[in-house]
XYZ file of C-alpha atoms in Angstrom:
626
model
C 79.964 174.187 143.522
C 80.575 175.677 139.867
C 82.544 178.466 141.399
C 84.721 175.822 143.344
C 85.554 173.784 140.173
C 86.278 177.048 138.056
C 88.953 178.231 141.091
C 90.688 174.769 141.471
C 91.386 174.399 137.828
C 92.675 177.628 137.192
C 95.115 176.744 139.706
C 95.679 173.266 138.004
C 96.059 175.745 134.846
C 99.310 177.612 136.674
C 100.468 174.588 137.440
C 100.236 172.158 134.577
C 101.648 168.495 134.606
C 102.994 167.276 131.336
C 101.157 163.850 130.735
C 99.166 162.486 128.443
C 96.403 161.740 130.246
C 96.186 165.178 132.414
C 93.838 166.996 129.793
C 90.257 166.791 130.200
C 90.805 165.643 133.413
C 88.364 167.621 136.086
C 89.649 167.782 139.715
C 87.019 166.053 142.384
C 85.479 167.375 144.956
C 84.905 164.690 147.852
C 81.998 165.030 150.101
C 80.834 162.524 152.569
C 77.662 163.195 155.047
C 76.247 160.924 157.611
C 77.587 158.245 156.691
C 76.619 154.885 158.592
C 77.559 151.703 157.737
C 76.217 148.189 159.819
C 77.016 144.527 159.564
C 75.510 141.406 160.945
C 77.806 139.608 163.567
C 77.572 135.933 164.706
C 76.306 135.943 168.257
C 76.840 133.206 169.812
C 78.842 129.483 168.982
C 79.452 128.121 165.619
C 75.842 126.604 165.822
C 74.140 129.597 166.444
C 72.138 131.072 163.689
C 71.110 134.603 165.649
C 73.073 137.668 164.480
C 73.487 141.299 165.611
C 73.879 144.251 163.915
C 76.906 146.276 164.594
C 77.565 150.008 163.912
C 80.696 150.103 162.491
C 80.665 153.687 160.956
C 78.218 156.095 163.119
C 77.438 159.286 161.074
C 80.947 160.266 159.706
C 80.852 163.503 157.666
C 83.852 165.553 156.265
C 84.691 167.318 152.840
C 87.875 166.986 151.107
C 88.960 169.603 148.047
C 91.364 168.645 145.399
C 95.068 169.721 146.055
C 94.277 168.113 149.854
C 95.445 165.452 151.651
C 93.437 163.805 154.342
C 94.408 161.263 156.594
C 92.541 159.247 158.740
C 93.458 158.410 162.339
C 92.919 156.369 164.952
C 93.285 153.330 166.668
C 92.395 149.590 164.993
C 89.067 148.543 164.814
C 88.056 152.481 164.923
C 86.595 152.101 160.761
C 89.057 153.588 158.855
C 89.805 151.027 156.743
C 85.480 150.888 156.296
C 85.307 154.310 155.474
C 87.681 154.671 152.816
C 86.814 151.391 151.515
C 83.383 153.008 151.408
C 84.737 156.260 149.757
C 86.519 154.285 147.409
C 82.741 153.021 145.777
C 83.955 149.642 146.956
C 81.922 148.605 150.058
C 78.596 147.210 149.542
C 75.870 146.123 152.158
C 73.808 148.423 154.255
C 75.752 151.452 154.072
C 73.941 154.749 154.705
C 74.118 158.458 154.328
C 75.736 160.436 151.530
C 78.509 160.336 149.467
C 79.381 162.795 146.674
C 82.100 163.560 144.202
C 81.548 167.014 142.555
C 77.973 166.732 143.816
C 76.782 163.756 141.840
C 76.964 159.865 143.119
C 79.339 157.036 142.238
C 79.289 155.670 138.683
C 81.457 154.292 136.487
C 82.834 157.581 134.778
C 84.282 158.477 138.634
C 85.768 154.580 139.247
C 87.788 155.127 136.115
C 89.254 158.525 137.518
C 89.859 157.082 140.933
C 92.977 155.359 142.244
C 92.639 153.131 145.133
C 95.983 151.483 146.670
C 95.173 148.635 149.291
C 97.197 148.192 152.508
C 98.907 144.695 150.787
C 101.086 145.215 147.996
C 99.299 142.072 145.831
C 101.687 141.927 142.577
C 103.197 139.386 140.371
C 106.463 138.314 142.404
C 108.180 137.286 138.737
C 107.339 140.606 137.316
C 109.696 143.125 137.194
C 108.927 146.662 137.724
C 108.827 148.073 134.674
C 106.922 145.007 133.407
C 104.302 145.003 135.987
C 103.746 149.122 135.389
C 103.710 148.377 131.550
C 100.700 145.376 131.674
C 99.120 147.551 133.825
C 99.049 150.435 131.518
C 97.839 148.681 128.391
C 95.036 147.232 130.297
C 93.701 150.426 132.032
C 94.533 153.173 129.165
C 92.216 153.754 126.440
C 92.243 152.926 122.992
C 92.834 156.860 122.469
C 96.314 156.817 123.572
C 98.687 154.358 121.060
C 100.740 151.461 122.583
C 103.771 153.318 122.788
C 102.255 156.331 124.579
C 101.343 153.976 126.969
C 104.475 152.222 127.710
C 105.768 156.115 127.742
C 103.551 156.853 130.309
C 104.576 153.627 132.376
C 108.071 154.511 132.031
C 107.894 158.308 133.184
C 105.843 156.826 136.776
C 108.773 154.577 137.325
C 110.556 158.160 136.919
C 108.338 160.303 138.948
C 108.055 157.832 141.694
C 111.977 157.632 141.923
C 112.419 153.648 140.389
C 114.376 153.816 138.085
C 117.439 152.121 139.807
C 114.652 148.736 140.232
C 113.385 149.369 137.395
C 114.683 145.903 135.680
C 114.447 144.141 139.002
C 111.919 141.777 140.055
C 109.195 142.901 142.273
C 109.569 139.357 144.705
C 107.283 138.059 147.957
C 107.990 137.117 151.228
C 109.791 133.904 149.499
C 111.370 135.336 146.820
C 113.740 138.465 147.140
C 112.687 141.009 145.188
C 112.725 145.040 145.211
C 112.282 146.584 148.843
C 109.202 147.187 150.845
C 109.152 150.543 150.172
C 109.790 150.576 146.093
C 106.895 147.860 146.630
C 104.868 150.062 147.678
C 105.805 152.874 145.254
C 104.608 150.230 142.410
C 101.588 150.005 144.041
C 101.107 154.013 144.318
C 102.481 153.396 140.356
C 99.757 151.348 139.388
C 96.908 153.898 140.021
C 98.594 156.935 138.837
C 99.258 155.111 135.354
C 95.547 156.969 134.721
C 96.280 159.872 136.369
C 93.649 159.720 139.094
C 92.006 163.226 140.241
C 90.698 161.320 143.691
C 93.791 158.666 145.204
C 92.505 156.501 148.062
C 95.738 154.761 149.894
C 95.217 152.438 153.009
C 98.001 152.422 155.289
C 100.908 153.257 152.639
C 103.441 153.721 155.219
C 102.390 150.047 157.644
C 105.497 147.815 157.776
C 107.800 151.095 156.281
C 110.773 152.904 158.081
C 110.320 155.959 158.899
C 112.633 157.784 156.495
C 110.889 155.389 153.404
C 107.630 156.324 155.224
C 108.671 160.158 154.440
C 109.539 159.659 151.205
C 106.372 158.022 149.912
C 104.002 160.670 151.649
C 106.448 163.368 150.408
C 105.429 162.190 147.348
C 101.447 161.973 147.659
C 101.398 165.550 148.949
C 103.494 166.621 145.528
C 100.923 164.617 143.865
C 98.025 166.440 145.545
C 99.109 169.909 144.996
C 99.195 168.717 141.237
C 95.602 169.408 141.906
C 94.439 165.720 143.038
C 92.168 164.719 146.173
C 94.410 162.339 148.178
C 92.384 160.177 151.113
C 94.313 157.929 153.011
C 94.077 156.055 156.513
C 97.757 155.536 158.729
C 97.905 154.004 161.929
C 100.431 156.189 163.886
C 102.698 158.720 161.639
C 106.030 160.300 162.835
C 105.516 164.124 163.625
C 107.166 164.730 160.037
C 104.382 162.977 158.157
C 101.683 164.464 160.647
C 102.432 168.115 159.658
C 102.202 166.957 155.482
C 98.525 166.253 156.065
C 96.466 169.174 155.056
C 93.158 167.183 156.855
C 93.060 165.276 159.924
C 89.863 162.891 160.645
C 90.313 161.533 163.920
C 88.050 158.309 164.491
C 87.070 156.260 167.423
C 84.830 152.978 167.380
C 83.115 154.251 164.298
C 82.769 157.841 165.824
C 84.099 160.994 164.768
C 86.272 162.806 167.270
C 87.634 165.801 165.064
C 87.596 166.615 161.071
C 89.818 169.525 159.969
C 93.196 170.765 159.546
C 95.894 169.349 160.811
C 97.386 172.064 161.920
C 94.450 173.258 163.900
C 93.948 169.598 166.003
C 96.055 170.849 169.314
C 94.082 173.948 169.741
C 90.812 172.340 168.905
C 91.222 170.113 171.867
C 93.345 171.999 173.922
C 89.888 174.279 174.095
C 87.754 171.808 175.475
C 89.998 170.797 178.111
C 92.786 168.739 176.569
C 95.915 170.411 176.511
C 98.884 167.851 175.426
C 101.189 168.146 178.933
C 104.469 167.518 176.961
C 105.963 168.001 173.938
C 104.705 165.352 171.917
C 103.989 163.710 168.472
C 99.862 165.405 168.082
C 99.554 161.724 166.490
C 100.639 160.286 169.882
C 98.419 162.642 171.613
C 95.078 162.557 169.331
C 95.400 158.700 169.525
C 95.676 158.227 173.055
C 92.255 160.712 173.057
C 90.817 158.348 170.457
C 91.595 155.041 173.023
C 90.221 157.494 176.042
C 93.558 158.368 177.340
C 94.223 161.654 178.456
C 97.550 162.377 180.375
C 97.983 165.156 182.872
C 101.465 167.407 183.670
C 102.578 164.818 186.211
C 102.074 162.084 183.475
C 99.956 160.419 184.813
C 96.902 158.527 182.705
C 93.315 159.769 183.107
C 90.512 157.757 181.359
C 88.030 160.274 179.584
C 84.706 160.318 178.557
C 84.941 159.592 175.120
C 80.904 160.907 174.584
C 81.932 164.182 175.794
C 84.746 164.741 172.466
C 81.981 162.751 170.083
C 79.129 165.567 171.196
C 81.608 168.361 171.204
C 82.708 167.203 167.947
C 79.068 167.023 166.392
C 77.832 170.614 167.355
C 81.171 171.802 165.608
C 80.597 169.410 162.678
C 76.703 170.955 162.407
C 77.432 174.063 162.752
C 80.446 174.942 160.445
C 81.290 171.547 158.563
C 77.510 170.951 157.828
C 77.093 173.922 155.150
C 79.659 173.156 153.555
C 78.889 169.430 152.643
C 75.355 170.337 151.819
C 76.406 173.179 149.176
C 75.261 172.307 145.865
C 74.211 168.834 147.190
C 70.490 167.599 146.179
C 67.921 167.103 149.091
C 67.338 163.126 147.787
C 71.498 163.199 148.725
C 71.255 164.433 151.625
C 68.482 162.224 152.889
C 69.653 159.387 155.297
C 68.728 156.224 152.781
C 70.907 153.809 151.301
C 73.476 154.603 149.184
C 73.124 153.245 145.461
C 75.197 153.500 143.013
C 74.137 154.828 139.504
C 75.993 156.093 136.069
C 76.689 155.526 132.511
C 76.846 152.188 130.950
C 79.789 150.007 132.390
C 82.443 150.810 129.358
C 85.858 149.129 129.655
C 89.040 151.114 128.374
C 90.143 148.255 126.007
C 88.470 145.690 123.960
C 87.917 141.965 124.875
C 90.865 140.800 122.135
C 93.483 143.547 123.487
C 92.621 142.599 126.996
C 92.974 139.071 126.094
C 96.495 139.257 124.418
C 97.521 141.632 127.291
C 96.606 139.443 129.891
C 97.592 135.915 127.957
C 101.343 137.421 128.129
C 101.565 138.193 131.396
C 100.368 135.119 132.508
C 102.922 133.209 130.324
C 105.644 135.932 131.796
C 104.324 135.268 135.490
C 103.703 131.133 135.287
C 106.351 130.048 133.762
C 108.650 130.383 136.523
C 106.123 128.150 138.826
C 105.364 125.600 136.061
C 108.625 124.550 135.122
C 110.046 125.326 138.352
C 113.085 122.831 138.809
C 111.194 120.919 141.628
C 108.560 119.982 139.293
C 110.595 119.081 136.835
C 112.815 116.680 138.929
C 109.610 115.138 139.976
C 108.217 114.239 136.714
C 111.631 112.889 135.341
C 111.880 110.916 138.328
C 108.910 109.260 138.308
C 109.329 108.846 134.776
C 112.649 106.887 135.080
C 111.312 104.850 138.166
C 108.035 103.533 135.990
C 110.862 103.148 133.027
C 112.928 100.844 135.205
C 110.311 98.845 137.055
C 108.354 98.570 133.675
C 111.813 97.661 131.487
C 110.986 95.761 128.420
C 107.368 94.819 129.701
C 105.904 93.005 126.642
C 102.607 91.455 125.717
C 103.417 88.273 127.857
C 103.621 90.489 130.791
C 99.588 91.567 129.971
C 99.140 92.824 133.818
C 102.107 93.968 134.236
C 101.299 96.589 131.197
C 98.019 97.117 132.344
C 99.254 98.231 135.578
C 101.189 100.484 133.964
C 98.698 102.295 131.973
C 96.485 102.846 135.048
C 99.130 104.233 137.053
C 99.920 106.871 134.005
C 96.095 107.850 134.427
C 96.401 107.651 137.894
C 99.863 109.679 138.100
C 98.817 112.288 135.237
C 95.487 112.196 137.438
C 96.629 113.593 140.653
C 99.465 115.949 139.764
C 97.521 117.997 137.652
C 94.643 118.395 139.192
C 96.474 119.232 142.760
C 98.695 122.025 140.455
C 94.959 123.482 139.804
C 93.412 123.511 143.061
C 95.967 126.639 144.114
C 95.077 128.906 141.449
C 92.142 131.061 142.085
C 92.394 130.677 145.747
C 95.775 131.927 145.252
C 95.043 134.660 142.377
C 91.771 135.662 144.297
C 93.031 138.902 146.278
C 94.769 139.929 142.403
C 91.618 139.263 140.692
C 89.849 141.371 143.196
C 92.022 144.189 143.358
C 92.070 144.523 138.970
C 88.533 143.886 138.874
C 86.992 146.423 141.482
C 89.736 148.780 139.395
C 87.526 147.780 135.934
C 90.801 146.862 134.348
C 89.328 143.866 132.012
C 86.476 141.741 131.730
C 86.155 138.322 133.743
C 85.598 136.759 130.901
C 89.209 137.882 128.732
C 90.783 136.817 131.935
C 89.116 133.269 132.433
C 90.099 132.486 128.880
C 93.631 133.876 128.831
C 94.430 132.061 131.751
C 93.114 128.883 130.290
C 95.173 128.997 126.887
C 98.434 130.230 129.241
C 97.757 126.902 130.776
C 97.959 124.808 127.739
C 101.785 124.781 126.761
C 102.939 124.986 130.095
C 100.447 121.940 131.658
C 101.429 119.577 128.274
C 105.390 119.814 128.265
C 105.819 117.586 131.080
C 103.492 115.008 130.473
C 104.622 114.691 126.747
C 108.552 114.706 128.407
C 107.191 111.777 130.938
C 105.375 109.909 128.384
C 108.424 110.063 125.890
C 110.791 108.308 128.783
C 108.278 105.685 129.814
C 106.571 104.250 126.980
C 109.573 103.575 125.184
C 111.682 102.253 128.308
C 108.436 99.625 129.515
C 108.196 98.162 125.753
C 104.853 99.407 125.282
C 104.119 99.302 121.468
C 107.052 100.560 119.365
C 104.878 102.021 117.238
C 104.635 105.908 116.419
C 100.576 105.671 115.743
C 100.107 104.025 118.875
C 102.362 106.265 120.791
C 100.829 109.352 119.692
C 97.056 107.771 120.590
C 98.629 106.908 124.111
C 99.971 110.670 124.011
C 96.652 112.355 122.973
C 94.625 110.572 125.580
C 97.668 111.447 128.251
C 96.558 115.273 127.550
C 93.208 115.027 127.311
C 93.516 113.200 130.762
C 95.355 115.993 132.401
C 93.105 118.951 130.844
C 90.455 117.453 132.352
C 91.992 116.571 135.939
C 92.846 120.493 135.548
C 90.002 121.621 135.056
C 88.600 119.366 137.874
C 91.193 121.120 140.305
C 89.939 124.777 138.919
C 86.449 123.903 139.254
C 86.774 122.790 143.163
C 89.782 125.298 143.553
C 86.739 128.288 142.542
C 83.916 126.620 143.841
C 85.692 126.212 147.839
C 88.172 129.226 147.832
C 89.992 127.389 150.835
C 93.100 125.689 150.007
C 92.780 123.020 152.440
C 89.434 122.138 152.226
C 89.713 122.155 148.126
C 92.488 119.554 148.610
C 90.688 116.721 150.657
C 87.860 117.354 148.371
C 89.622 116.866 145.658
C 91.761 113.560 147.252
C 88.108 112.419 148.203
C 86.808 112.867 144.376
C 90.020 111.444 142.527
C 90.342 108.504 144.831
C 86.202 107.314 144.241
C 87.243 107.699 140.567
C 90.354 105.689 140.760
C 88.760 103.002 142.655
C 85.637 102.871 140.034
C 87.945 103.300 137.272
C 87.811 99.375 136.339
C 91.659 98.130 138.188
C 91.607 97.554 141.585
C 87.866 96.420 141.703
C 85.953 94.531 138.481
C 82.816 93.608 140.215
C 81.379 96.435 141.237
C 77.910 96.055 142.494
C 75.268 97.533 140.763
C 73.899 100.321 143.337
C 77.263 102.097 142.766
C 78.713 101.549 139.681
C 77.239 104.854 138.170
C 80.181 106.445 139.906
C 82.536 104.681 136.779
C 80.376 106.808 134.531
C 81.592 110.433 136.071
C 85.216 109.076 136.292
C 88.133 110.740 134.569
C 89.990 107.445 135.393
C 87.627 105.004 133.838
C 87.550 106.711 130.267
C 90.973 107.653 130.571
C 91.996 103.552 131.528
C 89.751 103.003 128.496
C 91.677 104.897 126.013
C 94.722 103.723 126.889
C 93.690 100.219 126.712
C 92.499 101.058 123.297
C 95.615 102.812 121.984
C 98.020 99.746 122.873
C 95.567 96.946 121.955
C 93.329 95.931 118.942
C 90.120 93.537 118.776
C 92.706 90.566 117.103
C 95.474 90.950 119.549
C 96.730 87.766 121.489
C 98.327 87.042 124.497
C 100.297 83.838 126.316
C 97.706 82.029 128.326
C 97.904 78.445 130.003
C 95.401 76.721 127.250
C 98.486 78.879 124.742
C 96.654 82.002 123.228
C 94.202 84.079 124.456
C 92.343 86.998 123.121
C 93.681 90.214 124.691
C 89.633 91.598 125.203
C 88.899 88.378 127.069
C 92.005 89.369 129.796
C 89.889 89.959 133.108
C 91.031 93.124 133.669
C 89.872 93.713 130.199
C 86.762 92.413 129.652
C 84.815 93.113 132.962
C 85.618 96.657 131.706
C 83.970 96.768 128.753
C 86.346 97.754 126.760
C 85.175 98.633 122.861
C 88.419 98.341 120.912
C 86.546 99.399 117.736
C 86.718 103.094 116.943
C 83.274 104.088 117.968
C 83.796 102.764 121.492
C 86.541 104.820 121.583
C 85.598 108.135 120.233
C 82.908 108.048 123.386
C 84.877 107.722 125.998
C 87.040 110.522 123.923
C 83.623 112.606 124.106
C 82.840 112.216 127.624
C 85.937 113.558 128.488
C 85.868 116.454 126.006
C 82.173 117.174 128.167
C 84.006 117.150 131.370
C 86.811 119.322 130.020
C 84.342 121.942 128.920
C 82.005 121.376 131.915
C 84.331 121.576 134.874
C 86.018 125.041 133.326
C 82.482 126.188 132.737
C 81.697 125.193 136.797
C 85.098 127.177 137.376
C 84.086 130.667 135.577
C 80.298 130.423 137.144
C 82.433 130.256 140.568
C 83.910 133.125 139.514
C 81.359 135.229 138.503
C 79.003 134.006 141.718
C 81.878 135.793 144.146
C 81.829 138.722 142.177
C 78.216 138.929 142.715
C 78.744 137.928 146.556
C 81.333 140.394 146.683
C 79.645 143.590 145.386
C 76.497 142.711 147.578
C 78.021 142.321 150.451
């Protein structure tokens, strides 16, 4: 093993790559033995509680050294994607056998020197390149390196992966047109060679790619591996072209392995034991039609094979010449078939919880503020806004319900909207959140709170734009005190109906269930909130007492009206806190009744974000134990 590592970096030393982060770097030596990896499946209907276990990986053993490229074939479903997933330290649950890098197990020293790029391109869509490659930088750099080395070292990536014509172009999605699929991808690739990774896991970089931007990007990870990296990646069916880049072939079939080694060598391998390729032919065609049990003879016609026959043949090679190698300088407690755990250092993040915070609070500004004042949302708010203006015109205290009705549909309005903007965050952010995290870019925590405060200016601009067209068009107090009391409670209405949506939005991860919970929730507050029904009967008026509605209704009553205030009744004036609506409400106009409905919403505010980040960190846990 020490002799291995002293050979590959003197080659690294001949060949030196001028970046900041190269030195100190030590090249990795991949070893997987045995490895097995089972799940439990459903078997059975929706009601039934039985499950199987299924094999999905069976014993898969190989050994990759750095300045190689191995790609995994075979057909879907065969565990490529479980493998490398496994490889990548990333797969949890009952997962068996051995897996090494330079002989010791995975810890957090090797996930910071390992780049893993998933088959979906999940980016910002309002990002640009060079912006997305720069955020990502200052997050996963040290401290060591200054902020301008790192926006150095963002800028010669866009270089080295050939961006620099998109460079100040937006990376886009499906509904917004952005840079190409295949300079998509490249950010991707980008984004985990920003730490200069000695081991690069890729799944499927070429799916959904023409062939000639399919070349171009594996052209590039085979420069990148004979700079001295170990390059793993899975691809579903490559062009001849790509095929011959590979260094490594592992050819997989339902979990089994049907050959490991060069790729150069697969024809003759199989060509050996019976399988000579009749035509000239793609050897990807031909080693995936052996993977689905396809063999086809010189009058091509289509033969169905005994699949056991290649998996035995293939596991007395793998024993006798494979097997030494993986179990040089490997530990007999490795090699023994138990579960795989994962030990090393203390978990130490390359930035502190204020840098990550800053980092991540702009791009979140940079990314959001295209969706929150989007011109959609704008048109509906100042719509709405002149509609209540107009039916509300000149509304004055002899008008009593007429103003009342008003200031529940504000809560009501202000209710809804925000809290349905909420729902789609996390559900939305989730495969983002996963992807950073598993990379140990930043803390939960730095990113919970930086989204929050990103929230703030962008969530309070509209209502404070509807609330300045309304109250002044329905001749609601023309007073600035009250106005700004009717304004504060507006915002302290919609944090709270936010943080509702975030807290159901974590808590249910589905978008459509989250939203008729959430239409379920607002509309029992709504109705207990003290408007459409006074009498409520005591078994389930509690509900008032959890509603954002009621305390919301209650501030707003108390920011237009005072204890002394009169109204036009039929015996001439009336007392505006004896108005039914009013006073089956319990209203407290006096300051103290005021400052608690203020303070159960402040609880709420606090509580449902604190429900929200628990959610959070309760999938994480799900997530690495699965």
């Amino acid at each position: 093993m020490d002799q291995e590592m002293v050979d590959i970096e003197s080659q690294n030393e001949e060949n030196p790559e001028p970046d900041i982060l190269h030195k100190g770097k030590k090249p990795v030596i991949l070893k997987f033995d045995d490895v097995v990896y089972k799940i439990k499946a459903k078997k059975g209907g929706i009601l039934e509680k039985s499950r199987e276990e299924k094999e999905i990986l069976k014993g898969v053993t190989g050994v990759v050294q750095p300045g190689e490229m191995l790609a995994m074939l075979g057909p879907s479903g065969s565990g490529k994607t479980t493998l490398l997933t496994a490889l990548g330290g990333r797969l949890g649950g009952k997962l068996y056998g051995s897996i090494t890098y330079n002989g010791e197990a995975f810890s957090n020293a090797i996930k910071r020197n390992t780049g893993f790029v998933t088959q979906d391109d999940v980016l910002y869509p309002h990002l640009t390149v060079t912006e997305t490659l720069v955020f990502t930088a200052l997050l996963r750099l040290p401290n060591n390196i200054t902020k301008e080395e790192k926006v150095e070292h963002a800028k010669s990536v866009i270089d080295q992966l050939g961006l620099i014509k998109c460079k100040d172009s937006i990376v886009g999605s499906p509904y917004l047109r952005g840079v190409s699929g295949g300079e998509r991808k490249r950010v991707s690739i980008g984004q985990e060679l920003l730490i200069n990774p000695s081991l690069l896991f890729l799944d499927e970089p070429t799916s959904g790619l023409d062939s000639t931007t399919a070349q171009r990007i594996v052209s590039t990870l085979w420069e990148l591996s004979r700079g001295g990296r170990t390059v793993v990646m899975t691809i579903h069916q490559p062009s001849s072209r790509l095929y011959y880049l590979f260094h490594k072939v592992l050819l997989l079939s339902e979990g089994n392995t049907l050959y490991f080694g060069k790729g150069s060598e697969a024809i003759e391998y199989f060509s050996n034991i019976g399988y000579a390729p009749a035509l000239a032919m793609n050897p990807s065609d031909f080693l995936l039609d052996l993977a689905n049990g396809i063999y086809t003879d010189e009058l091509n016609v289509d033969h169905t094979i005994d699949k056991q026959k290649l998996i035995s043949v293939c596991k007395r090679n793998l024993e006798a010449q494979l097997k030494p190698v993986v179990h040089q300088g490997t530990s007999d407690s490795n090699r023994s078939h138990s579960r795989f755990q994962e030990t090393g250092s203390t978990k130490k993040w390359p930035t502190s919880w204020c840098q990550q915070f800053i980092v991540l609070l702009r791009r979140d500004v940079k990314e959001r503020k295209y969706e929150s004042f989007s011109a959609l949302r704008i048109c509906q708010v100042l719509v709405v806004a002149l509609i209540s203006g107009l039916l509300w015109y000149k509304s004055d205290i002899s008008h009593l319900q007429d103003q009342i009705g008003l200031l529940f549909f504000i809560s009501g309005f202000w209710g809804f909207f925000p809290l349905f903007q909420a729902i789609f965050t996390f559900p939305q952010e989730l495969m983002m959140l996963e992807k950073e995290r598993s990379s140990g870019m930043y803390r939960l925590s730095s990113y919970f709170m930086s989204r929050m405060v990103a929230d703030l200016p962008m969530e309070l601009v509209l209502p404070t734009i509807f609330l300045l067209i309304a109250y002044w068009m329905a001749g609601l107090k023309a007073n600035v005190v009250n106005f700004l009391c009717t304004l504060l409670s507006l915002l302290l209405n919609v944090l709270v109906s936010q943080g509702l949506g975030l807290a159901i939005g974590a808590v249910v991860m589905d978008q459509k269930s989250a939203t008729t919970l959430a239409s379920v929730i607002m509309l029992c507050f709504l109705l207990a909130g003290g408007f459409y029904v006074q009498h409520v009967p005591k078994f389930i008026a509690w509900i008032k007492y959890i509603s954002i509605s009621y305390y919301t209704y209650q501030l707003f009553i108390g920011s237009q009206y005072n204890q002394g205030d009169m109204y036009p009744c039929p015996n001439g004036q009336c007392p505006v806190a004896e108005f039914p609506s009013i006073e089956h409400m319990g209203v407290h106009f006096e300051l103290h009744g005021q400052l608690i409905a203020a303070s159960a919403l402040a609880v709420m505010l606090i509580g449902y974000r604190l429900i929200a980040y628990l959610a959070l960190m309760r999938i994480g846990v799900i997530k690495s134990a699965a």
